[in-house]
Coordinates of N, CA and C in Angstrom, one line a residue:
M1 N -15.1 37.4 12.1 CA -14.7 36.6 11.0 C -13.4 35.9 11.3
T2 N -13.3 34.6 11.1 CA -12.1 33.9 11.5 C -11.1 34.0 10.3
D3 N -9.8 33.9 10.6 CA -8.8 33.9 9.6 C -8.7 32.5 9.0
M4 N -8.8 32.4 7.7 CA -8.8 31.2 6.9 C -7.5 30.4 7.1
R5 N -6.4 31.1 7.3 CA -5.1 30.5 7.4 C -5.0 29.7 8.6
K6 N -5.7 30.0 9.7 CA -5.7 29.3 10.9 C -6.6 28.0 10.9
T7 N -7.7 28.1 10.1 CA -8.6 26.9 10.1 C -8.2 26.0 9.0
L8 N -7.5 26.4 8.0 CA -7.1 25.5 6.9 C -5.8 24.9 7.1
K9 N -5.7 23.6 7.3 CA -4.5 22.8 7.4 C -4.1 22.2 6.1
V10 N -2.8 22.3 5.8 CA -2.3 21.7 4.6 C -1.4 20.6 5.0
G11 N -1.5 19.4 4.3 CA -0.6 18.3 4.6 C -1.4 17.0 4.8
L12 N -0.7 16.0 5.0 CA -1.2 14.7 5.3 C -1.1 14.3 6.7
T13 N -2.1 13.8 7.3 CA -2.1 13.4 8.7 C -1.6 11.9 8.7
G14 N -1.3 11.4 9.9 CA -0.9 10.0 10.0 C -1.9 9.1 9.6
N15 N -3.2 9.4 10.0 CA -4.3 8.5 9.6 C -4.5 8.5 8.1
T16 N -4.3 9.6 7.4 CA -4.4 9.6 6.0 C -3.3 8.8 5.3
L17 N -2.1 8.9 5.8 CA -1.0 8.1 5.3 C -1.3 6.6 5.5
K18 N -1.8 6.2 6.7 CA -2.2 4.8 7.0 C -3.2 4.3 6.0
L19 N -4.3 5.1 5.7 CA -5.3 4.7 4.8 C -4.8 4.5 3.4
I20 N -3.9 5.4 3.0 CA -3.2 5.3 1.7 C -2.4 4.0 1.6
A21 N -1.7 3.7 2.7 CA -0.9 2.5 2.7 C -1.8 1.2 2.7
I22 N -2.8 1.3 3.5 CA -3.8 0.1 3.5 C -4.4 -0.1 2.1
F23 N -4.8 1.0 1.5 CA -5.4 0.9 0.2 C -4.4 0.3 -0.9
T24 N -3.2 0.8 -0.9 CA -2.2 0.3 -1.8 C -1.8 -1.1 -1.5
M25 N -1.8 -1.5 -0.2 CA -1.6 -2.9 0.1 C -2.7 -3.8 -0.4
L26 N -3.9 -3.3 -0.3 CA -5.1 -4.1 -0.8 C -5.0 -4.3 -2.3
I27 N -4.5 -3.2 -3.0 CA -4.4 -3.3 -4.4 C -3.3 -4.4 -4.8
D28 N -2.2 -4.4 -4.0 CA -1.1 -5.4 -4.2 C -1.7 -6.8 -4.0
H29 N -2.4 -7.0 -2.9 CA -3.0 -8.3 -2.6 C -4.0 -8.8 -3.7
I30 N -4.8 -7.9 -4.2 CA -5.7 -8.2 -5.3 C -4.9 -8.7 -6.5
G31 N -3.8 -8.0 -6.8 CA -3.0 -8.4 -7.9 C -2.3 -9.7 -7.7
A32 N -1.9 -10.0 -6.5 CA -1.2 -11.2 -6.2 C -2.1 -12.4 -6.1
S33 N -3.2 -12.3 -5.5 CA -4.1 -13.4 -5.3 C -5.1 -13.7 -6.4
C34 N -5.7 -12.6 -6.9 CA -6.7 -12.8 -7.9 C -6.1 -12.9 -9.3
I35 N -5.3 -11.9 -9.7 CA -4.8 -11.9 -11.1 C -3.7 -12.9 -11.3
E36 N -2.6 -12.8 -10.4 CA -1.5 -13.6 -10.6 C -1.7 -15.1 -10.3
A37 N -2.2 -15.4 -9.1 CA -2.4 -16.7 -8.7 C -3.6 -17.4 -9.3
G38 N -4.7 -16.5 -9.5 CA -5.9 -17.1 -9.9 C -6.1 -17.2 -11.4
L39 N -5.5 -16.3 -12.2 CA -5.7 -16.3 -13.6 C -4.5 -16.6 -14.4
L40 N -3.3 -16.0 -14.1 CA -2.1 -16.1 -14.9 C -1.4 -17.5 -14.7
L41 N -1.2 -17.8 -13.4 CA -0.4 -19.0 -13.2 C -1.0 -20.3 -13.7
P42 N -2.3 -20.5 -13.5 CA -2.9 -21.8 -14.0 C -2.8 -21.9 -15.5
E43 N -3.0 -20.8 -16.2 CA -2.9 -20.9 -17.6 C -1.5 -21.1 -18.1
L44 N -0.5 -20.5 -17.4 CA 0.9 -20.7 -17.8 C 1.3 -22.1 -17.5
E45 N 0.8 -22.7 -16.4 CA 1.3 -24.1 -16.0 C 0.7 -25.1 -17.0
T46 N -0.5 -24.9 -17.5 CA -1.0 -25.9 -18.5 C -0.6 -25.6 -19.9
G47 N -0.1 -24.4 -20.1 CA 0.4 -24.0 -21.5 C -0.8 -23.6 -22.4
E48 N -2.0 -23.5 -21.9 CA -3.1 -23.1 -22.7 C -3.6 -21.8 -22.2
V49 N -3.7 -20.9 -23.2 CA -4.2 -19.5 -22.9 C -5.6 -19.5 -23.5
S50 N -6.6 -19.4 -22.7 CA -8.0 -19.5 -23.2 C -8.4 -18.2 -23.9
G51 N -7.9 -17.1 -23.4 CA -8.3 -15.8 -24.0 C -7.4 -15.3 -25.2
G52 N -6.5 -16.1 -25.5 CA -5.5 -15.7 -26.6 C -4.3 -14.9 -26.0
A53 N -3.4 -14.7 -26.8 CA -2.1 -14.1 -26.3 C -2.3 -12.6 -25.9
L54 N -3.2 -11.9 -26.6 CA -3.5 -10.5 -26.3 C -4.1 -10.4 -24.9
N55 N -5.0 -11.3 -24.6 CA -5.7 -11.3 -23.2 C -4.6 -11.6 -22.2
Q56 N -3.7 -12.5 -22.4 CA -2.7 -12.9 -21.5 C -1.7 -11.7 -21.2
L57 N -1.4 -11.0 -22.3 CA -0.5 -9.9 -22.1 C -1.2 -8.7 -21.4
S58 N -2.5 -8.5 -21.6 CA -3.2 -7.5 -20.9 C -3.3 -7.9 -19.4
L59 N -3.5 -9.1 -19.1 CA -3.6 -9.6 -17.7 C -2.2 -9.4 -17.0
F60 N -1.2 -9.7 -17.7 CA 0.2 -9.5 -17.2 C 0.5 -8.1 -16.9
Q61 N 0.1 -7.2 -17.8 CA 0.3 -5.8 -17.6 C -0.5 -5.2 -16.4
L62 N -1.8 -5.7 -16.3 CA -2.6 -5.3 -15.2 C -2.0 -5.8 -13.9
D63 N -1.5 -7.0 -13.9 CA -0.8 -7.5 -12.7 C 0.4 -6.7 -12.3
R64 N 1.2 -6.3 -13.2 CA 2.4 -5.5 -12.9 C 2.0 -4.2 -12.4
V65 N 0.9 -3.5 -12.9 CA 0.5 -2.2 -12.4 C 0.0 -2.4 -11.0
L66 N -0.8 -3.4 -10.7 CA -1.3 -3.6 -9.4 C -0.2 -3.9 -8.4
R67 N 0.7 -4.7 -8.8 CA 1.8 -5.1 -7.9 C 2.8 -3.9 -7.6
F68 N 3.1 -3.1 -8.6 CA 4.0 -2.0 -8.4 C 3.3 -0.9 -7.6
T69 N 2.0 -0.7 -7.8 CA 1.2 0.2 -6.9 C 1.2 -0.2 -5.5
G70 N 1.2 -1.5 -5.2 CA 1.2 -2.0 -3.9 C 2.5 -1.9 -3.2
R71 N 3.6 -1.7 -3.9 CA 4.9 -1.5 -3.3 C 5.0 -0.2 -2.6
L72 N 4.1 0.7 -2.7 CA 4.1 2.0 -2.0 C 3.8 1.8 -0.5
A73 N 3.2 0.7 -0.2 CA 2.7 0.5 1.2 C 3.8 0.4 2.2
F74 N 4.9 -0.4 1.9 CA 5.9 -0.6 2.9 C 6.7 0.7 3.3
P75 N 7.1 1.5 2.3 CA 7.8 2.8 2.8 C 6.9 3.6 3.6
I76 N 5.6 3.7 3.4 CA 4.7 4.5 4.2 C 4.6 3.9 5.6
F77 N 4.4 2.6 5.7 CA 4.3 1.9 7.0 C 5.7 2.1 7.8
A78 N 6.8 2.0 7.1 CA 8.1 2.1 7.7 C 8.3 3.6 8.2
F79 N 7.8 4.5 7.4 CA 7.9 5.9 7.9 C 7.0 6.2 9.1
M80 N 5.8 5.6 9.1 CA 5.0 5.8 10.3 C 5.5 5.1 11.5
T81 N 6.2 3.9 11.3 CA 6.9 3.3 12.5 C 8.0 4.1 13.1
V82 N 8.8 4.7 12.2 CA 9.9 5.6 12.7 C 9.3 6.8 13.4
E83 N 8.3 7.4 12.8 CA 7.7 8.5 13.4 C 7.1 8.2 14.8
G84 N 6.5 7.0 14.9 CA 6.0 6.6 16.2 C 7.2 6.3 17.2
Y85 N 8.3 5.8 16.7 CA 9.5 5.6 17.6 C 10.0 6.9 18.2
F86 N 10.0 8.0 17.3 CA 10.6 9.3 17.8 C 9.6 10.0 18.7
H87 N 8.3 9.7 18.6 CA 7.3 10.5 19.4 C 6.8 9.7 20.6
T88 N 7.3 8.5 20.8 CA 6.8 7.7 21.9 C 7.5 8.1 23.3
R89 N 6.8 7.9 24.3 CA 7.3 8.2 25.7 C 7.9 6.9 26.3
N90 N 7.3 5.8 26.0 CA 7.7 4.5 26.6 C 8.1 3.6 25.4
L91 N 9.3 3.4 25.1 CA 9.8 2.6 24.0 C 9.4 1.1 24.2
K92 N 9.5 0.6 25.4 CA 9.1 -0.8 25.7 C 7.7 -1.1 25.3
R93 N 6.8 -0.2 25.8 CA 5.3 -0.4 25.4 C 5.1 -0.2 23.9
Y94 N 5.8 0.7 23.3 CA 5.7 0.9 21.9 C 6.1 -0.4 21.1
V95 N 7.2 -1.0 21.5 CA 7.7 -2.2 20.8 C 6.7 -3.4 21.1
L96 N 6.2 -3.5 22.3 CA 5.3 -4.6 22.6 C 4.0 -4.4 21.9
R97 N 3.5 -3.2 21.7 CA 2.3 -3.0 21.0 C 2.4 -3.2 19.5

């Protein structure tokens, strides 16, 4: 019988952190391109809100949630870059890659 403490690893791997960062960046881009640029800005520029003020406020709140969620991507990518810097053998190849 194997010891469960040896087979069970706790924590996040680098690949898991990258996937979280990619997913949050995707959420940010959806908020920026679809909600903000596609729905909010054209209505604000013309001054006409087709869905009413409540719909506009809901879209704005959704946009803020998506954009703030996407802000998590940069610190995760920066952390992974620094970790790669400390664990690389050849700094020149790491920078070029």
